[in-house]
PDB file of C-alpha atoms in Angstrom:
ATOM      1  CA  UNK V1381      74.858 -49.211  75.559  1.00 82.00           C
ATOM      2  CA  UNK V1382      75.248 -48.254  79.505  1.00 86.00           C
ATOM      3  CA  UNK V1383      73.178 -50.130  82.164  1.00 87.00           C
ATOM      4  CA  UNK V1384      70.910 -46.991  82.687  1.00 88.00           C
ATOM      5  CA  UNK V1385      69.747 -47.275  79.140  1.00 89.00           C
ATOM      6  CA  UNK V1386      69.563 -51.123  78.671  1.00 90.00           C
ATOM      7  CA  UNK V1387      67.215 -50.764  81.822  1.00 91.00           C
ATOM      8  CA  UNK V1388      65.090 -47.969  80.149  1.00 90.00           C
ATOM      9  CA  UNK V1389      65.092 -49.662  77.109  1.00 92.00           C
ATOM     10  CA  UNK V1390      64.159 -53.492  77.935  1.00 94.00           C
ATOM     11  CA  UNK V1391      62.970 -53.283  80.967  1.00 93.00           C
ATOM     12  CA  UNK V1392      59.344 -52.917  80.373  1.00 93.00           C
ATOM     13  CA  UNK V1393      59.072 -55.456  78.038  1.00 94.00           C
ATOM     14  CA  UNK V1394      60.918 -58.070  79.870  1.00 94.00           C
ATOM     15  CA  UNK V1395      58.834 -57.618  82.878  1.00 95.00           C
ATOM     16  CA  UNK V1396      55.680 -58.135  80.567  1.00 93.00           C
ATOM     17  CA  UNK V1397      57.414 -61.106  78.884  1.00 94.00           C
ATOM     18  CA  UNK V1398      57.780 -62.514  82.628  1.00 94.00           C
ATOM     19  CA  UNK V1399      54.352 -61.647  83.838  1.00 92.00           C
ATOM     20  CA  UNK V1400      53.189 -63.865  80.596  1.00 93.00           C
ATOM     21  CA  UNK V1401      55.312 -66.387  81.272  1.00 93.00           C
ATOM     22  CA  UNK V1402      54.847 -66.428  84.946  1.00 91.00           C
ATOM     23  CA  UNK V1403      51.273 -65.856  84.976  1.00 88.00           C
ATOM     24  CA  UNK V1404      51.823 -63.711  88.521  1.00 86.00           C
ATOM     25  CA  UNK V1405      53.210 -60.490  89.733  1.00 89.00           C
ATOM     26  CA  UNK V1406      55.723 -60.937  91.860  1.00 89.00           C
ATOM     27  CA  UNK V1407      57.224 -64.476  90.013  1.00 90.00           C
ATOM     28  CA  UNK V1408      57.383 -62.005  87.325  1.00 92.00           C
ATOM     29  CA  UNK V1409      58.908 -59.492  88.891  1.00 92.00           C
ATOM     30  CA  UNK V1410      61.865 -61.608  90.026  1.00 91.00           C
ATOM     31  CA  UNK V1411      62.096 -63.289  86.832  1.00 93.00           C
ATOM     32  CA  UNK V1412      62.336 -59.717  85.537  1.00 94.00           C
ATOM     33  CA  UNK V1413      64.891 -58.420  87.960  1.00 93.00           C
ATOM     34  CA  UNK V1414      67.130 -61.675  87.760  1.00 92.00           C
ATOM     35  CA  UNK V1415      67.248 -61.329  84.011  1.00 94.00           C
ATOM     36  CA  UNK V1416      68.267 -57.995  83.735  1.00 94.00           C
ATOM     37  CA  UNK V1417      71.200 -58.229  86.342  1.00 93.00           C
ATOM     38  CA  UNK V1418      72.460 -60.670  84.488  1.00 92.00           C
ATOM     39  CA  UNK V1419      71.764 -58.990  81.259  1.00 93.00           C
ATOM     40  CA  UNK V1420      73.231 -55.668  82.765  1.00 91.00           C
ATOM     41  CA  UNK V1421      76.502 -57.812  84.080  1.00 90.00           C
ATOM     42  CA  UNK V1422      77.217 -59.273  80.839  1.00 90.00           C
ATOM     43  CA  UNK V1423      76.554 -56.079  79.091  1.00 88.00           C
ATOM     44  CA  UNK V1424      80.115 -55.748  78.727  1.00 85.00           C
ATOM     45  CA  UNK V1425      80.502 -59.168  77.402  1.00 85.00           C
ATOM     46  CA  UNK V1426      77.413 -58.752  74.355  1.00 84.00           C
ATOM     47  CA  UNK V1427      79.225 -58.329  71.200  1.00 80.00           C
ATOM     48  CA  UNK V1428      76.031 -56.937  69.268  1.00 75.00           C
ATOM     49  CA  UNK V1429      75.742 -59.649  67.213  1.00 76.00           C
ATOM     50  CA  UNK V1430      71.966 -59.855  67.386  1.00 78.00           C
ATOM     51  CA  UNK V1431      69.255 -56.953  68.435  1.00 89.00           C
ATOM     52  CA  UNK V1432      69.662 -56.130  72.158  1.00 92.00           C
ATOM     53  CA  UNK V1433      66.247 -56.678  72.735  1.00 93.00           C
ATOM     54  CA  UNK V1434      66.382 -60.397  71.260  1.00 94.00           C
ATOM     55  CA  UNK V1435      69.738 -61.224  73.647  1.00 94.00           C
ATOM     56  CA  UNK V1436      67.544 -59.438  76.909  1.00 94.00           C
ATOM     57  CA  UNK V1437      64.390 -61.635  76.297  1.00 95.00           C
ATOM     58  CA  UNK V1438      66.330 -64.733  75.592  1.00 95.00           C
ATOM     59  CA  UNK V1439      68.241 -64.166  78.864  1.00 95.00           C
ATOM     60  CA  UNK V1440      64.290 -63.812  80.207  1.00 95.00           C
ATOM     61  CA  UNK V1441      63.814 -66.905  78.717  1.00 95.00           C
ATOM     62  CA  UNK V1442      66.397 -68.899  79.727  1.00 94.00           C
ATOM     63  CA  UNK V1443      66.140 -67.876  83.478  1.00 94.00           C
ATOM     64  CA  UNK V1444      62.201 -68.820  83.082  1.00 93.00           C
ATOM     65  CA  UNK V1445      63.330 -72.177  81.658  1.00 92.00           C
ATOM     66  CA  UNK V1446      65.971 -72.432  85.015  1.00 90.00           C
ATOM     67  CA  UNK V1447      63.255 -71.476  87.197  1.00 86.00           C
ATOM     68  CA  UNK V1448      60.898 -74.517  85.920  1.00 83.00           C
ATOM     69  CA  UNK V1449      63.566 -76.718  86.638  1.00 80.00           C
ATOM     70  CA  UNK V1450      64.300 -75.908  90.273  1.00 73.00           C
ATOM     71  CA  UNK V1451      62.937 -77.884  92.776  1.00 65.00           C
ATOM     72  CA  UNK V1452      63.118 -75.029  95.398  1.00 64.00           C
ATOM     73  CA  UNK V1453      60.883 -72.909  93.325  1.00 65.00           C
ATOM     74  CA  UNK V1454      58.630 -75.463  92.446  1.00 63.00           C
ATOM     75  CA  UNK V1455      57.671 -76.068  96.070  1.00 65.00           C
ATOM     76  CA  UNK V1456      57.573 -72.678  97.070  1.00 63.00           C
ATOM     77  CA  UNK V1457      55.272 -71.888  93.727  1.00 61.00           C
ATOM     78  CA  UNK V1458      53.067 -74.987  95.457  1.00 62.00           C
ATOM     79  CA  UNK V1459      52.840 -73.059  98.501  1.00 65.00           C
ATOM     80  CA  UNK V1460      51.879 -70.062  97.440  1.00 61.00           C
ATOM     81  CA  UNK V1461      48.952 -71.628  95.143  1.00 60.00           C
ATOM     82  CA  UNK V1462      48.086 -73.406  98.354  1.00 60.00           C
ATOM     83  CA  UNK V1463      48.036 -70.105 100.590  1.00 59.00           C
ATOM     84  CA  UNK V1464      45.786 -68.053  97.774  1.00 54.00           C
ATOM     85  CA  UNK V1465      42.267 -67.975  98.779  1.00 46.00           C
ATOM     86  CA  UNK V1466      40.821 -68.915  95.090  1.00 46.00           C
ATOM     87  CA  UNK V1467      43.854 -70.607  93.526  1.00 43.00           C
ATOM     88  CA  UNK V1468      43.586 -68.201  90.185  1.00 46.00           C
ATOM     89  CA  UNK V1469      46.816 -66.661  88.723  1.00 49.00           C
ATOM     90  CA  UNK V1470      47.583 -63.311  90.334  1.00 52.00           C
ATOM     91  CA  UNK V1471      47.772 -61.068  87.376  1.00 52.00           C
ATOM     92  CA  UNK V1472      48.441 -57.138  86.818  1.00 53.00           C
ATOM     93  CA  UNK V1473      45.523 -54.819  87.654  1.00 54.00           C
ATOM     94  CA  UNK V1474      43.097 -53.891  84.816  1.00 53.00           C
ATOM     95  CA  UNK V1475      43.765 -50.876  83.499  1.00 53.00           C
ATOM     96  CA  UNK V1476      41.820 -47.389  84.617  1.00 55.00           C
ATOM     97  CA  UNK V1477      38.789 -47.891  82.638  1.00 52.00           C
ATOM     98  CA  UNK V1478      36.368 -45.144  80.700  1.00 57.00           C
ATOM     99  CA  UNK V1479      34.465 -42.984  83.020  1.00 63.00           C
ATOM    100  CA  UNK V1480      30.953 -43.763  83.956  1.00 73.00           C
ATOM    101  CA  UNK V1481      29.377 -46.578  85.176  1.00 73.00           C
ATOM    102  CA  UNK V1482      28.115 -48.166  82.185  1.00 74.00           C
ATOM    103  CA  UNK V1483      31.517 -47.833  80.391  1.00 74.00           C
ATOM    104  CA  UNK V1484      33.544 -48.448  84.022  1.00 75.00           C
ATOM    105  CA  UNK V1485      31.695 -52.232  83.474  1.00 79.00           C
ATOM    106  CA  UNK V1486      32.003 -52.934  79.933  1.00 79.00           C
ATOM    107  CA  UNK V1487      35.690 -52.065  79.878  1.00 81.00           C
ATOM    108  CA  UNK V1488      36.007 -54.238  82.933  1.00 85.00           C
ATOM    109  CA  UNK V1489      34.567 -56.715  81.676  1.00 85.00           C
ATOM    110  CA  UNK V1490      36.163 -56.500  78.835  1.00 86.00           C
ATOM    111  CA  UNK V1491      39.175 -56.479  80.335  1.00 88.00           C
ATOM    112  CA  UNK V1492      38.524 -59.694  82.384  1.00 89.00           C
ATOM    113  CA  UNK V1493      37.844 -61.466  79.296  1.00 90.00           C
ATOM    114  CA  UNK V1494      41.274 -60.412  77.696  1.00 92.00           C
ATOM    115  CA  UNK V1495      42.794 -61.956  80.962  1.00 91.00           C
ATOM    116  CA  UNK V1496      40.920 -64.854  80.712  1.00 91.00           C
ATOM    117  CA  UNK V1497      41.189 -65.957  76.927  1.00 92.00           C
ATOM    118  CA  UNK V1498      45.294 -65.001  77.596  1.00 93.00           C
ATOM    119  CA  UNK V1499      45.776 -67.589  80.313  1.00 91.00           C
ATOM    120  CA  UNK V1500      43.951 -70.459  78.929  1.00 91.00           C
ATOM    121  CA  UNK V1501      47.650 -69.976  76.609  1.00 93.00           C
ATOM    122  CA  UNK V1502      50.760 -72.040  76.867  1.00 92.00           C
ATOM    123  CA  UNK V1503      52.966 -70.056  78.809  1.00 93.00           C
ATOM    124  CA  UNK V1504      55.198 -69.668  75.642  1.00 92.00           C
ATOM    125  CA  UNK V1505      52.231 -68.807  73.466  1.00 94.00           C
ATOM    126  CA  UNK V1506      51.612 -65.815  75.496  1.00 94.00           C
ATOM    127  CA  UNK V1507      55.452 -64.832  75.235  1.00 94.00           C
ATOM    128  CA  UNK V1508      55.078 -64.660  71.487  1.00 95.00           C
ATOM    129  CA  UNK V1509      51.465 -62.822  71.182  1.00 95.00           C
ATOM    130  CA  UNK V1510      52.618 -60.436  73.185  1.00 93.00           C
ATOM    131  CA  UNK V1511      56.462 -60.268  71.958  1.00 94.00           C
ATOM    132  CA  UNK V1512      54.252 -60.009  68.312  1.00 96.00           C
ATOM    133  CA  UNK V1513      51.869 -57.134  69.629  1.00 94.00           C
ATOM    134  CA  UNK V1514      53.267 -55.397  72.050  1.00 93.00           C
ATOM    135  CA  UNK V1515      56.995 -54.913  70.877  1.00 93.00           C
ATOM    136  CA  UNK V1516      56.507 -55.392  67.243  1.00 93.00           C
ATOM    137  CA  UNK V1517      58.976 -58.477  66.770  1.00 95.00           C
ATOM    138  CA  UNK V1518      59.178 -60.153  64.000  1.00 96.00           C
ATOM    139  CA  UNK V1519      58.996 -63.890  63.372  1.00 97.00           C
ATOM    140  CA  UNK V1520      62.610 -64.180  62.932  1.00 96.00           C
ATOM    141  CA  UNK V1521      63.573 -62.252  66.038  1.00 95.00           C
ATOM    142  CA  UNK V1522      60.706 -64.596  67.835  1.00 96.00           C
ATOM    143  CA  UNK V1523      62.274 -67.556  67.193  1.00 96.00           C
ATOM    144  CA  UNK V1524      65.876 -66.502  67.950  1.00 95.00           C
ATOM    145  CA  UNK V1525      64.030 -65.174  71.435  1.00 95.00           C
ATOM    146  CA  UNK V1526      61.994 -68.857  72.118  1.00 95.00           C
ATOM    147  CA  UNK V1527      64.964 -70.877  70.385  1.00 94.00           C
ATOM    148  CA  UNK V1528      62.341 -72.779  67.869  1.00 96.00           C
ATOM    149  CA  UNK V1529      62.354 -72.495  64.406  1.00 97.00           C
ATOM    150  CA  UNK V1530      60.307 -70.087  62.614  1.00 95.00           C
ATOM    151  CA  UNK V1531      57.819 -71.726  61.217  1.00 94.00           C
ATOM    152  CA  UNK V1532      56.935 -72.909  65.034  1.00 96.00           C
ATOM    153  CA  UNK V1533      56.826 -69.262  65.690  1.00 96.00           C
ATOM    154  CA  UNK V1534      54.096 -68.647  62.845  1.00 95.00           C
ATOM    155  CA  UNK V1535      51.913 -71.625  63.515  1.00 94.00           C
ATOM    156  CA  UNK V1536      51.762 -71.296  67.393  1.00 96.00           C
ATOM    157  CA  UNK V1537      50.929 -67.435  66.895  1.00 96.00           C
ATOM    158  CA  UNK V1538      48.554 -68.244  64.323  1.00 95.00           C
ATOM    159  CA  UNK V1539      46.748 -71.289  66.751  1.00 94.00           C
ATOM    160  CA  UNK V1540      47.523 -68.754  69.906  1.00 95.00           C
ATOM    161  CA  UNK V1541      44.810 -66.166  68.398  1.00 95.00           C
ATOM    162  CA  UNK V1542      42.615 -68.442  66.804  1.00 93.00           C
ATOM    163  CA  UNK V1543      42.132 -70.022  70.507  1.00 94.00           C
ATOM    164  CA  UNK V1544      41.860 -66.877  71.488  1.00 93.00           C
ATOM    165  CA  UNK V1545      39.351 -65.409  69.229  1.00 91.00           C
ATOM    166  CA  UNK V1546      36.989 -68.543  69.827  1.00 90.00           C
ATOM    167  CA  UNK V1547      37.251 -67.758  73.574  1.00 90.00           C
ATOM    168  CA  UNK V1548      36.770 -64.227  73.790  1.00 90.00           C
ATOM    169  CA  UNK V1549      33.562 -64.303  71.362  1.00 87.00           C
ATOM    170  CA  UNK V1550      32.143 -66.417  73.541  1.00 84.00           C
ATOM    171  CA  UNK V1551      33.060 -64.531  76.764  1.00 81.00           C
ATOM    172  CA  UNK V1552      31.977 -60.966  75.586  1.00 78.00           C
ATOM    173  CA  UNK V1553      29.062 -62.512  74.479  1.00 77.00           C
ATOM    174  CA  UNK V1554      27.453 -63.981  77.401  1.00 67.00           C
ATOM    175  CA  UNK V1555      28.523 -60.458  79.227  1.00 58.00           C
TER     176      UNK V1555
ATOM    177  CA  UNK Z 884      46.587 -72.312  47.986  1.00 84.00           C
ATOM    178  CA  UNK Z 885      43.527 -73.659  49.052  1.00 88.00           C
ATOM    179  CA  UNK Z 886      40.976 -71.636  51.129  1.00 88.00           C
ATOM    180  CA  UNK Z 887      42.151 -73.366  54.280  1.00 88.00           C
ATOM    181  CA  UNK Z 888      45.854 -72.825  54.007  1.00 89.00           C
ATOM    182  CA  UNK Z 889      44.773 -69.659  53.241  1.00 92.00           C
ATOM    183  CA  UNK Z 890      43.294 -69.456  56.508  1.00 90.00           C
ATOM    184  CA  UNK Z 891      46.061 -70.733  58.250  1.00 90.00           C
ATOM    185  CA  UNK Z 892      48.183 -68.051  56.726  1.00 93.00           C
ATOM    186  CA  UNK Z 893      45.951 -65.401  57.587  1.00 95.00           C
ATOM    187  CA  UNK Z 894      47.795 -64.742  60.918  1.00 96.00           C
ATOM    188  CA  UNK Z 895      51.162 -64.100  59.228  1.00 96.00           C
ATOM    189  CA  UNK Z 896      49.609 -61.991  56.325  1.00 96.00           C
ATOM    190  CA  UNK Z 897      48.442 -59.633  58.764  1.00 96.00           C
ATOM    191  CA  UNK Z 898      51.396 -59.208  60.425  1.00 96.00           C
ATOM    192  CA  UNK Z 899      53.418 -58.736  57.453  1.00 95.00           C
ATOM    193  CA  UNK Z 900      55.395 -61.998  57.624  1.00 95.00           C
ATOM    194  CA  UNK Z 901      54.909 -63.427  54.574  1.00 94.00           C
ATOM    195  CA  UNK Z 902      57.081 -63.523  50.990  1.00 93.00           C
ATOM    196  CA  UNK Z 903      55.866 -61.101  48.445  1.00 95.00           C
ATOM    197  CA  UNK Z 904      54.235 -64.130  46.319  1.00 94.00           C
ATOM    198  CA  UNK Z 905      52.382 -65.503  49.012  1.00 94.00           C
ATOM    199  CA  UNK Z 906      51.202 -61.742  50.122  1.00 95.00           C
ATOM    200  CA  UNK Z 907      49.898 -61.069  46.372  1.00 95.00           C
ATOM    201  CA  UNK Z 908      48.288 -64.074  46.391  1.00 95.00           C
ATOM    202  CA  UNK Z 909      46.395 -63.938  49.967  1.00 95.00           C
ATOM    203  CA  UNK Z 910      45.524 -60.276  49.109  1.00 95.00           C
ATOM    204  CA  UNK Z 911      43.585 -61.416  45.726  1.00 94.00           C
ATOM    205  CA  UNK Z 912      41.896 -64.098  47.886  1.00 95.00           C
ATOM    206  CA  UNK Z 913      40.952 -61.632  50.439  1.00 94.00           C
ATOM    207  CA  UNK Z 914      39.328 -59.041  48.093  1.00 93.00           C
ATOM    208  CA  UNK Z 915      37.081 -61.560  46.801  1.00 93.00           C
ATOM    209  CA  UNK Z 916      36.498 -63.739  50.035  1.00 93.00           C
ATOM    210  CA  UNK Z 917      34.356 -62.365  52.716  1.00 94.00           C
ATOM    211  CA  UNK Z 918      35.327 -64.745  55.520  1.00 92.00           C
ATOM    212  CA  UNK Z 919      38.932 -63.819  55.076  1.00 93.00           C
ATOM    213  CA  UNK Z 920      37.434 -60.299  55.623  1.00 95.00           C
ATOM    214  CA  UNK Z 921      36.169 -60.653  58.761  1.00 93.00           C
ATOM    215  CA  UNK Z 922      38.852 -62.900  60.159  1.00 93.00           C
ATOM    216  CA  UNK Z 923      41.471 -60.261  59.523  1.00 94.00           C
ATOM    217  CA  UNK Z 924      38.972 -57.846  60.924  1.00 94.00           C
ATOM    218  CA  UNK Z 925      38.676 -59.806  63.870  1.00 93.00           C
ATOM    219  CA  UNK Z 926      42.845 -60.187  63.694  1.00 94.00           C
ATOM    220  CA  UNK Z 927      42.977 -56.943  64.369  1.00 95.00           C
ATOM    221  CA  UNK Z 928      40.461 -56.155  66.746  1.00 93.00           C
ATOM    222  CA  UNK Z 929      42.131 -58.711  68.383  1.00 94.00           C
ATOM    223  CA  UNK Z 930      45.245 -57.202  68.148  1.00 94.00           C
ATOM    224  CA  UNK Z 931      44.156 -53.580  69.094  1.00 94.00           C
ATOM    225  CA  UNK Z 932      42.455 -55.500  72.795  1.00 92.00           C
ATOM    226  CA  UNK Z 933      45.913 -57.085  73.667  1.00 92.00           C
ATOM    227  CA  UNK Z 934      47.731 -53.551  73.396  1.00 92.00           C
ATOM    228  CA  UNK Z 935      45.069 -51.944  74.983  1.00 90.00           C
ATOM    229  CA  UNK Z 936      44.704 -54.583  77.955  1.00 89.00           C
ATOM    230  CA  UNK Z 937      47.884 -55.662  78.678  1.00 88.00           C
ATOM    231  CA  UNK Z 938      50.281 -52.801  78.748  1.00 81.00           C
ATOM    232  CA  UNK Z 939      54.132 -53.389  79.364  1.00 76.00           C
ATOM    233  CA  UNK Z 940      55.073 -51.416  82.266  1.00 86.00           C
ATOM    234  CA  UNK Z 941      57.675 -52.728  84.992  1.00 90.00           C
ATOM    235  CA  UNK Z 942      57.166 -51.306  88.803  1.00 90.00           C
ATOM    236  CA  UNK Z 943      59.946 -48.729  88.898  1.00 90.00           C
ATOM    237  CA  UNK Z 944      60.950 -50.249  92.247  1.00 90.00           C
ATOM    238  CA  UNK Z 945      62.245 -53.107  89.914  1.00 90.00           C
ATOM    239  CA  UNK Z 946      64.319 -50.978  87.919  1.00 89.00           C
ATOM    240  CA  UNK Z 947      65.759 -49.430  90.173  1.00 88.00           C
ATOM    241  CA  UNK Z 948      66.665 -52.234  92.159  1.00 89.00           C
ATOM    242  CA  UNK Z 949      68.262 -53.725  88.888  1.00 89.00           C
ATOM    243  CA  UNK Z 950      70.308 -51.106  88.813  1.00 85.00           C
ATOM    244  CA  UNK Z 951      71.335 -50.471  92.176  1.00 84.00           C
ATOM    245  CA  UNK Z 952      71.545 -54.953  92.023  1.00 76.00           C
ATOM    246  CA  UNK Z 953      74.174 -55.461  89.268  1.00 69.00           C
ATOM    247  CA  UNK Z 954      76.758 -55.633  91.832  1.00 61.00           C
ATOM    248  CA  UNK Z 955      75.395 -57.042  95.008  1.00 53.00           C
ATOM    249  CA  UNK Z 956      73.630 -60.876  95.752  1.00 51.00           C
ATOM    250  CA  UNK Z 957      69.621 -61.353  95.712  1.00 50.00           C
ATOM    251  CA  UNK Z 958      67.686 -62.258  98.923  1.00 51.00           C
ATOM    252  CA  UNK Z 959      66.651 -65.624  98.798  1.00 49.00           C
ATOM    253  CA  UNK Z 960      62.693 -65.383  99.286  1.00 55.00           C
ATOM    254  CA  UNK Z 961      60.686 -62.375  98.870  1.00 59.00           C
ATOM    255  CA  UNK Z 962      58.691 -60.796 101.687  1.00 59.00           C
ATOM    256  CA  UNK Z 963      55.582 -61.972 100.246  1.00 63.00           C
ATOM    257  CA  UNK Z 964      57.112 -65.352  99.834  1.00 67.00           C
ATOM    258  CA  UNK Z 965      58.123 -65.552 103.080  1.00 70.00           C
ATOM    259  CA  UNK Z 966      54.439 -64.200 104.908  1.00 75.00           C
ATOM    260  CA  UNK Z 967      52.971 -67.066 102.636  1.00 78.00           C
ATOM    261  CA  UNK Z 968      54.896 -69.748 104.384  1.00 79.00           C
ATOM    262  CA  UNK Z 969      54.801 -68.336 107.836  1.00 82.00           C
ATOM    263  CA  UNK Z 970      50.908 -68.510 107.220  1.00 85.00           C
ATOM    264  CA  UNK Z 971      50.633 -72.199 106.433  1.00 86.00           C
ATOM    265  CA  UNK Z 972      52.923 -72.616 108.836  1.00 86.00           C
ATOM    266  CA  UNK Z 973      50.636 -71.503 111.356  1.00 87.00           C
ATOM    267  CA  UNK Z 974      47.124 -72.925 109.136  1.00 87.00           C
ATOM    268  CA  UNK Z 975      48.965 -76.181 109.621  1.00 86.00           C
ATOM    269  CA  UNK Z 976      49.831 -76.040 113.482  1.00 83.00           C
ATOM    270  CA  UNK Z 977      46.183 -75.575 113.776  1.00 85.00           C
ATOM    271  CA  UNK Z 978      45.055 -78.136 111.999  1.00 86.00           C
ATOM    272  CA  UNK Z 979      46.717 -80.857 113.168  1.00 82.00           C
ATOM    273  CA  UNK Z 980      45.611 -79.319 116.981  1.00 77.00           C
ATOM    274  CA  UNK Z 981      41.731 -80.038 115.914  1.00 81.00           C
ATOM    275  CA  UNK Z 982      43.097 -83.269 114.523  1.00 81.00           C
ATOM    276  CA  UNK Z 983      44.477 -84.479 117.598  1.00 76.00           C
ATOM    277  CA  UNK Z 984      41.767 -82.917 119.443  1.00 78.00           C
ATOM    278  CA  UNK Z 985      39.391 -85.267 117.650  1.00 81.00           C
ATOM    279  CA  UNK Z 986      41.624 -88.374 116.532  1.00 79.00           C
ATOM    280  CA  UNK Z 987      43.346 -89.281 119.794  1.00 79.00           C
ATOM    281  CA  UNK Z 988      41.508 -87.279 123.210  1.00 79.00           C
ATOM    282  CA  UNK Z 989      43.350 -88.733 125.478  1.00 81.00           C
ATOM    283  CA  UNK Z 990      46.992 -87.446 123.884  1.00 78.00           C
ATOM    284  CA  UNK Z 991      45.090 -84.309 123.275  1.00 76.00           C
ATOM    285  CA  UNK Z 992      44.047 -83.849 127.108  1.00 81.00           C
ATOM    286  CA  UNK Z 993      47.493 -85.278 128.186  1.00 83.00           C
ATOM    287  CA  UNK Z 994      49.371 -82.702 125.837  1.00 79.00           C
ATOM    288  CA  UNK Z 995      47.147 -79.732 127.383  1.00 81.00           C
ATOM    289  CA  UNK Z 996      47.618 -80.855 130.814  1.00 84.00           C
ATOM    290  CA  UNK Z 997      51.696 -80.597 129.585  1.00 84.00           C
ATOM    291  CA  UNK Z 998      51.582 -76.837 128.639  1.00 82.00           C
ATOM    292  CA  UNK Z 999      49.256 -75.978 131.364  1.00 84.00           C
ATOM    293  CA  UNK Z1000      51.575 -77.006 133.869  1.00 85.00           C
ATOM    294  CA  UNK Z1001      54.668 -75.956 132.002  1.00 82.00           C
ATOM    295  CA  UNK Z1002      53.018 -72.446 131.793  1.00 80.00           C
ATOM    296  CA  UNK Z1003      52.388 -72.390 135.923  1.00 82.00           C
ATOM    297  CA  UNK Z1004      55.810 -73.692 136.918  1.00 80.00           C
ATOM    298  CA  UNK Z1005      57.371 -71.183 134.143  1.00 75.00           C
ATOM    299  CA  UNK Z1006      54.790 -68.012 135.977  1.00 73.00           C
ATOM    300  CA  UNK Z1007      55.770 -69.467 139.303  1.00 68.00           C
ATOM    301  CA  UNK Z1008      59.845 -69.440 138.579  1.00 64.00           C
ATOM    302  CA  UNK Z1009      59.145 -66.182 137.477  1.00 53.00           C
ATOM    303  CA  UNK Z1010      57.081 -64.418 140.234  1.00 47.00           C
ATOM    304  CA  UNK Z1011      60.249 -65.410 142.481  1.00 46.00           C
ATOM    305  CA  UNK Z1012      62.593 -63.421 140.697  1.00 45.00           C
TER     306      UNK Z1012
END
């Protein structure tokens, strides 16, 4: 595998992996870029033991993990909470809702409500819904990613949605 | 398995993660249980809302600089980073001006009387260049 296509390949996914973990943008898009450096630096070094993709989001993992132990970062995370006007998370855009008004609000709110019932997650319960639904790994490749055994993988996945579920029926309800 | 370990297995079932005894036996409890039903119907709405509201797509800036980043070193803050600091930087200069301003007067009025003069002898020095 060259750099060009480990890039292609991974790099959508790790960047989504970092905006769950991170919970905003631009922390997620340095997460993202530091990961894949080193992934695309120590390309040479990856035997092929294990799925690409599970070595890439581990790497995204482990720098995450690195990141929430610096003391640097922590104080500069402070100060940017402090800075933002209404202290929520600073998350992706929604995406282009239906046309028409009445559909332009229901998919937005709709859409808020997703965000919502995602962040009240554990950091690392929103890395495995969305390494579950949105790259189609299994539990097995979960747990190698997360470094917890599998059966952590299934309950936290199966507690993850249930939390969710609860949350978003009563959000898109009182819409 | 009971009903509620059925439950609690419910997650897994739908995605396909289970052993083929313990998917035979969840899919005869299912047929015959409407609350399973709906659950896994609402698994899978569920599902479907996650792909369709948060789509994996990395700023091609990113990528590129990835690429074009493999070989060289990282710059230590961000530009955002760096406005955000530069801003309470300057939030906190103020504040602790109205805090002097009301807390200690005197210092306040002294410190003023400081810059204004500074400010004259510094437009003064440089009117006779």
């Amino acid at each position: 595998m060259t750099p060009d296509e480990l890039v292609k390949k991974y790099s959508d996914m790790a960047y989504c992996l970092a905006l769950r973990l991170t919970g905003n943008a631009a922390e997620a898009e340095d997460l993202a870029e530091e990961a894949l450096i080193k992934a695309v630096r120590g390309l040479a070094g990856f035997r092929g033991d294990s799925d690409a993709g599970v070595w890439v989001y581990r790497i995204v993992m482990n720098c995450w993990k690195n990141q929430l132990r610096s003391p640097r970062l922590a104080f500069w995370r402070r100060l940017r909470g402090f800075c933002s006007s209404d202290g929520e998370e600073d998350t992706v855009d929604p995406p282009d809702p239906a046309p028409g008004p009445g559909a332009r609000l229901e998919a937005a709110a709709r859409s808020e409500a997703f965000e919502k019932a995602m962040n009240s997650l554990e950091p690392q319960d929103r890395a495995i819904l969305v390494l579950r639904e949105l790259d189609g790994r299994s539990y097995s490749d979960i747990a190698e990613i997360l470094s917890v055994p599998e059966g952590t993988v299934r309950s936290r996945l199966s507690r993850a949605r249930e939390k969710m579920r609860g949350l978003l029926r009563g959000l898109l309800e009182e819409k | 398995m009971t009903h509620e370990e059925i439950k609690e297995n419910l997650s897994a079932y739908f995605d396909g993660q289970l052993g083929p005894v313990e998917t035979v036996e969840i899919s005869a409890h299912v047929s015959a249980c409407p609350g399973c039903r709906a659950a896994l119907d609402e698994l899978s709405r569920l599902s479907a809302g996650v792909k369709e509201n948060f789509p994996a797509a990395a700023p091609a800036a990113m990528k590129e600089r990835v690429l074009a980043g493999a070989g060289a070193k990282k710059p230590l803050f961000r530009t955002s980073t760096a406005l955000a600091a530069a801003l309470a930087v300057i939030i906190l200069a103020l504040m602790a001006g109205l805090v002097a301003k009301r807390v200690m007067p005197g210092m306040f009025a002294q410190l003023q009387g400081m810059i204004s003069a500074a400010s004259s002898t510094l437009g003064a020095s440089g009117g006779n260049k």
